[in-house]
CSV table of C-alpha atoms in Angstrom, one decimal:
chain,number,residue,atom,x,y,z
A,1,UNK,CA,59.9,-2.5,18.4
A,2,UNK,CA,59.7,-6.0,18.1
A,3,UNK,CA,57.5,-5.6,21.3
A,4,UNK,CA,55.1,-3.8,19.8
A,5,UNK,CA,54.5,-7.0,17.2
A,6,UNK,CA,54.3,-9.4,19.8
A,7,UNK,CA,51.1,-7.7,21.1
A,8,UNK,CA,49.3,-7.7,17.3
A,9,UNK,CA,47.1,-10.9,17.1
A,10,UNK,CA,47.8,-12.3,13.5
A,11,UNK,CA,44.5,-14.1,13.2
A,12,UNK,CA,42.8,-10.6,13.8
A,13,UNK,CA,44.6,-8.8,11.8
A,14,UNK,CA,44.5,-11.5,8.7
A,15,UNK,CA,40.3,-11.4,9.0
A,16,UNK,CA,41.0,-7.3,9.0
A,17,UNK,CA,42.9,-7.6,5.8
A,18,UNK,CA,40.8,-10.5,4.2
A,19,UNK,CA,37.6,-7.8,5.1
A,20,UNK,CA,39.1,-4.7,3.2
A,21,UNK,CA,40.3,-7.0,0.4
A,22,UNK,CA,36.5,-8.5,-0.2
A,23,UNK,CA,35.1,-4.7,0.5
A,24,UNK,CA,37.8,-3.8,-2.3
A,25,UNK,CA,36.7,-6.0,-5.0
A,26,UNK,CA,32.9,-6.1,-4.2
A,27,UNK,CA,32.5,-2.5,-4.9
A,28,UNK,CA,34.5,-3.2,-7.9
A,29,UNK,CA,32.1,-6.1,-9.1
A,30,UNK,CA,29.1,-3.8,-8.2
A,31,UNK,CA,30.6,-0.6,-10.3
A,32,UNK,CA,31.4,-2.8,-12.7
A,33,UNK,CA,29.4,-2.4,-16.7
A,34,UNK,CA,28.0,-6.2,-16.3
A,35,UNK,CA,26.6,-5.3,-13.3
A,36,UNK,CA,25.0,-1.8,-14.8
A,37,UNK,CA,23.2,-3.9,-17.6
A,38,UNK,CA,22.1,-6.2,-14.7
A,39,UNK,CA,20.6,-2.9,-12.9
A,40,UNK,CA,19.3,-1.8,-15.5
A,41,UNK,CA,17.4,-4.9,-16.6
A,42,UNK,CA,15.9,-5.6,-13.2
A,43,UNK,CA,14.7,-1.9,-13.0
A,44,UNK,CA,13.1,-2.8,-16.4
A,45,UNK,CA,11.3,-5.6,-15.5
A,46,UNK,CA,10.2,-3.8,-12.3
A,47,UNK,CA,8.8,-0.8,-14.5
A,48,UNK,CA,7.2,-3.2,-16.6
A,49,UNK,CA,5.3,-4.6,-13.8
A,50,UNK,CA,4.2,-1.6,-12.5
A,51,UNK,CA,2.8,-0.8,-15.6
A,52,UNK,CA,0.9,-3.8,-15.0
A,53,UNK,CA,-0.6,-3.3,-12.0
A,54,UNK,CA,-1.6,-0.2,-12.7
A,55,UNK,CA,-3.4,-1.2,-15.6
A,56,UNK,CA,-5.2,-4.2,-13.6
A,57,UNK,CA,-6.2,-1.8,-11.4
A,58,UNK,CA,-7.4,0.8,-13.3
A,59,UNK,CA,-9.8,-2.1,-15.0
A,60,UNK,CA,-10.8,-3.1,-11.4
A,61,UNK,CA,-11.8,0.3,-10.9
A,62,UNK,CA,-13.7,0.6,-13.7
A,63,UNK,CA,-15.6,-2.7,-13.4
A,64,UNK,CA,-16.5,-1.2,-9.8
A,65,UNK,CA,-17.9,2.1,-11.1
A,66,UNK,CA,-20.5,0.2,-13.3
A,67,UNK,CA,-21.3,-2.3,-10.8
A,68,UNK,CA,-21.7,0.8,-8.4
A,69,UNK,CA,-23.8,3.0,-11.2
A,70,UNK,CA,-26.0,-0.3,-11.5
A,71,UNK,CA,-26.7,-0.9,-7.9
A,72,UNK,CA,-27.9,2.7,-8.1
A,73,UNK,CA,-30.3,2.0,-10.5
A,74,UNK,CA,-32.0,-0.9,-9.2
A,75,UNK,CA,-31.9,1.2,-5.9
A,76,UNK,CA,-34.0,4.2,-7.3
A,77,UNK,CA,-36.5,1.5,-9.3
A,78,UNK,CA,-37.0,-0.7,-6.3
A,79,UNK,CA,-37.7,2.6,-4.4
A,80,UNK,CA,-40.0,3.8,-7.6
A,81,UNK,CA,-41.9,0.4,-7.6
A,82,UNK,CA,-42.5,0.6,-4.1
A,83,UNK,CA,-43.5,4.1,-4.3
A,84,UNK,CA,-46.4,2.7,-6.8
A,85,UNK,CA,-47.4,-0.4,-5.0
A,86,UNK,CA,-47.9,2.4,-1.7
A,87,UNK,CA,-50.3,4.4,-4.2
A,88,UNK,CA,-52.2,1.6,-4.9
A,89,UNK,CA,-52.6,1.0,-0.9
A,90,UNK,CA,-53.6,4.3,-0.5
A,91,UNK,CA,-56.2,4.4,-3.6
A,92,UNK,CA,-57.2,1.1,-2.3
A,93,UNK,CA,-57.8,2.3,0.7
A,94,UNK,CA,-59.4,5.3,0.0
A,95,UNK,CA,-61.9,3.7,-2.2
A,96,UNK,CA,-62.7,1.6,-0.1
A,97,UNK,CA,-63.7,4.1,2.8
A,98,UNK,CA,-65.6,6.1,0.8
A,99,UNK,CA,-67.6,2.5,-0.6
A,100,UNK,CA,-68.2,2.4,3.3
A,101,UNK,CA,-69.5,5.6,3.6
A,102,UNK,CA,-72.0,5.3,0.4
């Protein structure tokens, strides 16, 4: 028997034991109430941020929808204005061709 011990390597069998000790008490410190409350507070802070962002980005959206709607707008009056200034070519135009025909 005492053979058998002669073949276990102390040092080995020491970081073994130290590893299941420090694996013992760490799931004890992390099942333990403090560290609930500290779970709990960081999930807190994390909803709190979310809530946040969201907001943030539900402004940024906004802001883009009326700087969208008011791009349109100058779109459709540029195109209107232009539409006028090409009637007043054509009437132009058309004027004076029939002057030249007179």
């Amino acid at each position: 028997m005492w053979n058998c011990l002669k073949n276990v390597d102390a040092k080995k069998t020491g970081i073994f034991a130290a590893g299941v000790l420090f694996g013992t008490a760490g799931i004890k410190i992390l099942a333990s109430d403090d560290a609930k409350k500290v779970y709990t507070s960081c999930t807190a802070a994390v909803l709190r941020a979310k809530e946040c962002i969201l907001k943030t980005a539900a402004n940024i959206q906004e802001n883009a929808e009326d700087i969208y709607a008011e791009a349109q707008q100058i779109n459709e009056k540029r195109a209107f204005e232009a539409e006028a200034v090409e009637e007043e070519e054509l009437d132009e135009t058309s004027d004076e061709t029939e002057e030249a025909e007179k």
